[in-house]
Amino acid sequence: MIRIIRRLHRTGATAPRLAALLATSLLLLTLQAPLLPAQAQEHAEALDQPRLAQAPEPYCFCWSDGKKIAEGATACIRTTKGRRLALCGRVINMMSWEVSENPCPES
């Protein structure tokens, strides 16, 4: 906008022409004002709470046969002594299985 005014001024444009250009630009700015983003004071509100399609995944988990097992849960895992019950737990900052001597229950 300022570039146009400077260019018109250099070419010798008259004062009424500059005034008309300025009035037109102010009119355009006032018409665009409702389209500008809302004030920062207005907060967006969610219409509905987000819904989960399934239970959220645990943050810490162990793997067993390609499945995630939550921390504190037991699973039947393969060991060198056959399938045994094991508890998924944490050792320092790593997830690990605590294998029991109990064999897996047969169904």
mmCIF file with all atom_site columns, C-alpha atoms in Angstrom:
data_model
loop_
_atom_site.group_PDB
_atom_site.id
_atom_site.type_symbol
_atom_site.label_atom_id
_atom_site.label_alt_id
_atom_site.label_comp_id
_atom_site.label_asym_id
_atom_site.label_entity_id
_atom_site.label_seq_id
_atom_site.pdbx_PDB_ins_code
_atom_site.Cartn_x
_atom_site.Cartn_y
_atom_site.Cartn_z
_atom_site.occupancy
_atom_site.B_iso_or_equiv
_atom_site.pdbx_formal_charge
_atom_site.auth_seq_id
_atom_site.auth_comp_id
_atom_site.auth_asym_id
_atom_site.auth_atom_id
_atom_site.pdbx_PDB_model_num
ATOM 1   C CA . MET A 1 1   ? 0.000   0.000   0.000   1.00 0.00 ? 1   MET A CA 1
ATOM 2   C CA . ILE A 1 2   ? 2.739   2.440   0.967   1.00 0.00 ? 2   ILE A CA 1
ATOM 3   C CA . ARG A 1 3   ? 4.673   1.470   -2.153  1.00 0.00 ? 3   ARG A CA 1
ATOM 4   C CA . ILE A 1 4   ? 1.697   2.426   -4.305  1.00 0.00 ? 4   ILE A CA 1
ATOM 5   C CA . ILE A 1 5   ? 1.381   5.818   -2.584  1.00 0.00 ? 5   ILE A CA 1
ATOM 6   C CA . ARG A 1 6   ? 5.110   6.493   -3.030  1.00 0.00 ? 6   ARG A CA 1
ATOM 7   C CA . ARG A 1 7   ? 4.941   5.471   -6.677  1.00 0.00 ? 7   ARG A CA 1
ATOM 8   C CA . LEU A 1 8   ? 1.939   7.734   -7.276  1.00 0.00 ? 8   LEU A CA 1
ATOM 9   C CA . HIS A 1 9   ? 3.679   10.573  -5.485  1.00 0.00 ? 9   HIS A CA 1
ATOM 10  C CA . ARG A 1 10  ? 6.815   10.179  -7.654  1.00 0.00 ? 10  ARG A CA 1
ATOM 11  C CA . THR A 1 11  ? 4.748   10.196  -10.838 1.00 0.00 ? 11  THR A CA 1
ATOM 12  C CA . GLY A 1 12  ? 3.113   13.467  -9.821  1.00 0.00 ? 12  GLY A CA 1
ATOM 13  C CA . ALA A 1 13  ? -0.300  12.231  -8.773  1.00 0.00 ? 13  ALA A CA 1
ATOM 14  C CA . THR A 1 14  ? -2.602  14.866  -7.443  1.00 0.00 ? 14  THR A CA 1
ATOM 15  C CA . ALA A 1 15  ? -3.769  15.144  -3.857  1.00 0.00 ? 15  ALA A CA 1
ATOM 16  C CA . PRO A 1 16  ? -7.387  14.148  -4.653  1.00 0.00 ? 16  PRO A CA 1
ATOM 17  C CA . ARG A 1 17  ? -6.175  10.947  -6.320  1.00 0.00 ? 17  ARG A CA 1
ATOM 18  C CA . LEU A 1 18  ? -4.008  10.086  -3.281  1.00 0.00 ? 18  LEU A CA 1
ATOM 19  C CA . ALA A 1 19  ? -6.932  10.830  -0.956  1.00 0.00 ? 19  ALA A CA 1
ATOM 20  C CA . ALA A 1 20  ? -9.230  8.558   -2.976  1.00 0.00 ? 20  ALA A CA 1
ATOM 21  C CA . LEU A 1 21  ? -6.685  5.755   -2.849  1.00 0.00 ? 21  LEU A CA 1
ATOM 22  C CA . LEU A 1 22  ? -6.284  6.179   0.905   1.00 0.00 ? 22  LEU A CA 1
ATOM 23  C CA . ALA A 1 23  ? -10.062 6.178   1.442   1.00 0.00 ? 23  ALA A CA 1
ATOM 24  C CA . THR A 1 24  ? -10.439 3.025   -0.654  1.00 0.00 ? 24  THR A CA 1
ATOM 25  C CA . SER A 1 25  ? -7.745  1.221   1.295   1.00 0.00 ? 25  SER A CA 1
ATOM 26  C CA . LEU A 1 26  ? -9.306  2.217   4.649   1.00 0.00 ? 26  LEU A CA 1
ATOM 27  C CA . LEU A 1 27  ? -12.678 0.959   3.434   1.00 0.00 ? 27  LEU A CA 1
ATOM 28  C CA . LEU A 1 28  ? -11.172 -2.381  2.454   1.00 0.00 ? 28  LEU A CA 1
ATOM 29  C CA . LEU A 1 29  ? -9.501  -2.701  5.859   1.00 0.00 ? 29  LEU A CA 1
ATOM 30  C CA . THR A 1 30  ? -12.769 -2.032  7.689   1.00 0.00 ? 30  THR A CA 1
ATOM 31  C CA . LEU A 1 31  ? -14.592 -4.604  5.560   1.00 0.00 ? 31  LEU A CA 1
ATOM 32  C CA . GLN A 1 32  ? -11.942 -7.242  6.327   1.00 0.00 ? 32  GLN A CA 1
ATOM 33  C CA . ALA A 1 33  ? -12.011 -6.595  10.090  1.00 0.00 ? 33  ALA A CA 1
ATOM 34  C CA . PRO A 1 34  ? -14.821 -9.127  10.810  1.00 0.00 ? 34  PRO A CA 1
ATOM 35  C CA . LEU A 1 35  ? -12.815 -11.771 8.936   1.00 0.00 ? 35  LEU A CA 1
ATOM 36  C CA . LEU A 1 36  ? -9.735  -11.342 11.142  1.00 0.00 ? 36  LEU A CA 1
ATOM 37  C CA . PRO A 1 37  ? -9.099  -14.010 13.842  1.00 0.00 ? 37  PRO A CA 1
ATOM 38  C CA . ALA A 1 38  ? -10.904 -13.666 17.165  1.00 0.00 ? 38  ALA A CA 1
ATOM 39  C CA . GLN A 1 39  ? -9.246  -11.914 20.064  1.00 0.00 ? 39  GLN A CA 1
ATOM 40  C CA . ALA A 1 40  ? -6.835  -13.956 22.180  1.00 0.00 ? 40  ALA A CA 1
ATOM 41  C CA . GLN A 1 41  ? -9.193  -13.555 25.139  1.00 0.00 ? 41  GLN A CA 1
ATOM 42  C CA . GLU A 1 42  ? -11.800 -15.826 23.576  1.00 0.00 ? 42  GLU A CA 1
ATOM 43  C CA . HIS A 1 43  ? -11.116 -19.499 24.249  1.00 0.00 ? 43  HIS A CA 1
ATOM 44  C CA . ALA A 1 44  ? -12.227 -22.317 21.999  1.00 0.00 ? 44  ALA A CA 1
ATOM 45  C CA . GLU A 1 45  ? -14.533 -24.827 23.650  1.00 0.00 ? 45  GLU A CA 1
ATOM 46  C CA . ALA A 1 46  ? -14.819 -28.453 22.658  1.00 0.00 ? 46  ALA A CA 1
ATOM 47  C CA . LEU A 1 47  ? -18.350 -29.472 21.712  1.00 0.00 ? 47  LEU A CA 1
ATOM 48  C CA . ASP A 1 48  ? -17.912 -33.092 22.748  1.00 0.00 ? 48  ASP A CA 1
ATOM 49  C CA . GLN A 1 49  ? -15.344 -34.845 24.864  1.00 0.00 ? 49  GLN A CA 1
ATOM 50  C CA . PRO A 1 50  ? -13.016 -37.079 22.818  1.00 0.00 ? 50  PRO A CA 1
ATOM 51  C CA . ARG A 1 51  ? -14.043 -40.698 22.829  1.00 0.00 ? 51  ARG A CA 1
ATOM 52  C CA . LEU A 1 52  ? -11.700 -43.652 22.761  1.00 0.00 ? 52  LEU A CA 1
ATOM 53  C CA . ALA A 1 53  ? -12.612 -46.479 20.426  1.00 0.00 ? 53  ALA A CA 1
ATOM 54  C CA . GLN A 1 54  ? -10.801 -48.871 22.736  1.00 0.00 ? 54  GLN A CA 1
ATOM 55  C CA . ALA A 1 55  ? -8.977  -48.837 26.038  1.00 0.00 ? 55  ALA A CA 1
ATOM 56  C CA . PRO A 1 56  ? -5.838  -46.683 25.986  1.00 0.00 ? 56  PRO A CA 1
ATOM 57  C CA . GLU A 1 57  ? -2.559  -48.507 25.620  1.00 0.00 ? 57  GLU A CA 1
ATOM 58  C CA . PRO A 1 58  ? -0.442  -48.814 28.755  1.00 0.00 ? 58  PRO A CA 1
ATOM 59  C CA . TYR A 1 59  ? 2.609   -46.555 29.015  1.00 0.00 ? 59  TYR A CA 1
ATOM 60  C CA . CYS A 1 60  ? 4.859   -49.409 30.131  1.00 0.00 ? 60  CYS A CA 1
ATOM 61  C CA . PHE A 1 61  ? 4.407   -52.909 28.775  1.00 0.00 ? 61  PHE A CA 1
ATOM 62  C CA . CYS A 1 62  ? 6.129   -56.201 28.030  1.00 0.00 ? 62  CYS A CA 1
ATOM 63  C CA . TRP A 1 63  ? 5.873   -58.225 24.835  1.00 0.00 ? 63  TRP A CA 1
ATOM 64  C CA . SER A 1 64  ? 4.611   -61.800 24.692  1.00 0.00 ? 64  SER A CA 1
ATOM 65  C CA . ASP A 1 65  ? 3.893   -63.650 21.436  1.00 0.00 ? 65  ASP A CA 1
ATOM 66  C CA . GLY A 1 66  ? 3.500   -60.329 19.588  1.00 0.00 ? 66  GLY A CA 1
ATOM 67  C CA . LYS A 1 67  ? 1.060   -58.876 22.141  1.00 0.00 ? 67  LYS A CA 1
ATOM 68  C CA . LYS A 1 68  ? 1.570   -56.034 24.587  1.00 0.00 ? 68  LYS A CA 1
ATOM 69  C CA . ILE A 1 69  ? 1.103   -56.993 28.228  1.00 0.00 ? 69  ILE A CA 1
ATOM 70  C CA . ALA A 1 70  ? 0.562   -54.145 30.721  1.00 0.00 ? 70  ALA A CA 1
ATOM 71  C CA . GLU A 1 71  ? 2.878   -53.633 33.678  1.00 0.00 ? 71  GLU A CA 1
ATOM 72  C CA . GLY A 1 72  ? 1.685   -55.748 36.640  1.00 0.00 ? 72  GLY A CA 1
ATOM 73  C CA . ALA A 1 73  ? -0.205  -58.261 34.470  1.00 0.00 ? 73  ALA A CA 1
ATOM 74  C CA . THR A 1 74  ? 0.653   -61.944 34.159  1.00 0.00 ? 74  THR A CA 1
ATOM 75  C CA . ALA A 1 75  ? 0.985   -63.933 30.974  1.00 0.00 ? 75  ALA A CA 1
ATOM 76  C CA . CYS A 1 76  ? 1.965   -67.412 29.910  1.00 0.00 ? 76  CYS A CA 1
ATOM 77  C CA . ILE A 1 77  ? 5.343   -67.112 28.137  1.00 0.00 ? 77  ILE A CA 1
ATOM 78  C CA . ARG A 1 78  ? 7.711   -69.599 26.510  1.00 0.00 ? 78  ARG A CA 1
ATOM 79  C CA . THR A 1 79  ? 10.847  -70.437 28.499  1.00 0.00 ? 79  THR A CA 1
ATOM 80  C CA . THR A 1 80  ? 13.546  -73.094 28.278  1.00 0.00 ? 80  THR A CA 1
ATOM 81  C CA . LYS A 1 81  ? 11.541  -75.107 30.843  1.00 0.00 ? 81  LYS A CA 1
ATOM 82  C CA . GLY A 1 82  ? 8.347   -74.872 28.793  1.00 0.00 ? 82  GLY A CA 1
ATOM 83  C CA . ARG A 1 83  ? 5.504   -72.385 29.094  1.00 0.00 ? 83  ARG A CA 1
ATOM 84  C CA . ARG A 1 84  ? 5.425   -70.660 32.506  1.00 0.00 ? 84  ARG A CA 1
ATOM 85  C CA . LEU A 1 85  ? 3.422   -67.927 34.201  1.00 0.00 ? 85  LEU A CA 1
ATOM 86  C CA . ALA A 1 86  ? 5.349   -64.648 34.295  1.00 0.00 ? 86  ALA A CA 1
ATOM 87  C CA . LEU A 1 87  ? 4.690   -61.212 35.750  1.00 0.00 ? 87  LEU A CA 1
ATOM 88  C CA . CYS A 1 88  ? 5.444   -58.113 33.689  1.00 0.00 ? 88  CYS A CA 1
ATOM 89  C CA . GLY A 1 89  ? 7.423   -55.706 35.841  1.00 0.00 ? 89  GLY A CA 1
ATOM 90  C CA . ARG A 1 90  ? 10.031  -52.981 35.835  1.00 0.00 ? 90  ARG A CA 1
ATOM 91  C CA . VAL A 1 91  ? 13.721  -53.347 36.668  1.00 0.00 ? 91  VAL A CA 1
ATOM 92  C CA . ILE A 1 92  ? 15.180  -49.844 37.139  1.00 0.00 ? 92  ILE A CA 1
ATOM 93  C CA . ASN A 1 93  ? 13.918  -48.272 33.892  1.00 0.00 ? 93  ASN A CA 1
ATOM 94  C CA . MET A 1 94  ? 13.470  -51.382 31.714  1.00 0.00 ? 94  MET A CA 1
ATOM 95  C CA . MET A 1 95  ? 10.454  -53.651 31.432  1.00 0.00 ? 95  MET A CA 1
ATOM 96  C CA . SER A 1 96  ? 11.187  -57.292 32.242  1.00 0.00 ? 96  SER A CA 1
ATOM 97  C CA . TRP A 1 97  ? 9.467   -60.610 32.909  1.00 0.00 ? 97  TRP A CA 1
ATOM 98  C CA . GLU A 1 98  ? 9.623   -62.191 36.365  1.00 0.00 ? 98  GLU A CA 1
ATOM 99  C CA . VAL A 1 99  ? 9.157   -65.864 35.553  1.00 0.00 ? 99  VAL A CA 1
ATOM 100 C CA . SER A 1 100 ? 7.611   -68.134 38.187  1.00 0.00 ? 100 SER A CA 1
ATOM 101 C CA . GLU A 1 101 ? 8.047   -71.879 38.566  1.00 0.00 ? 101 GLU A CA 1
ATOM 102 C CA . ASN A 1 102 ? 4.324   -72.421 37.989  1.00 0.00 ? 102 ASN A CA 1
ATOM 103 C CA . PRO A 1 103 ? 3.478   -73.964 34.625  1.00 0.00 ? 103 PRO A CA 1
ATOM 104 C CA . CYS A 1 104 ? 0.705   -72.433 32.571  1.00 0.00 ? 104 CYS A CA 1
ATOM 105 C CA . PRO A 1 105 ? -2.783  -73.709 33.371  1.00 0.00 ? 105 PRO A CA 1
ATOM 106 C CA . GLU A 1 106 ? -4.226  -76.021 30.730  1.00 0.00 ? 106 GLU A CA 1
ATOM 107 C CA . SER A 1 107 ? -7.629  -75.213 29.329  1.00 0.00 ? 107 SER A CA 1
#
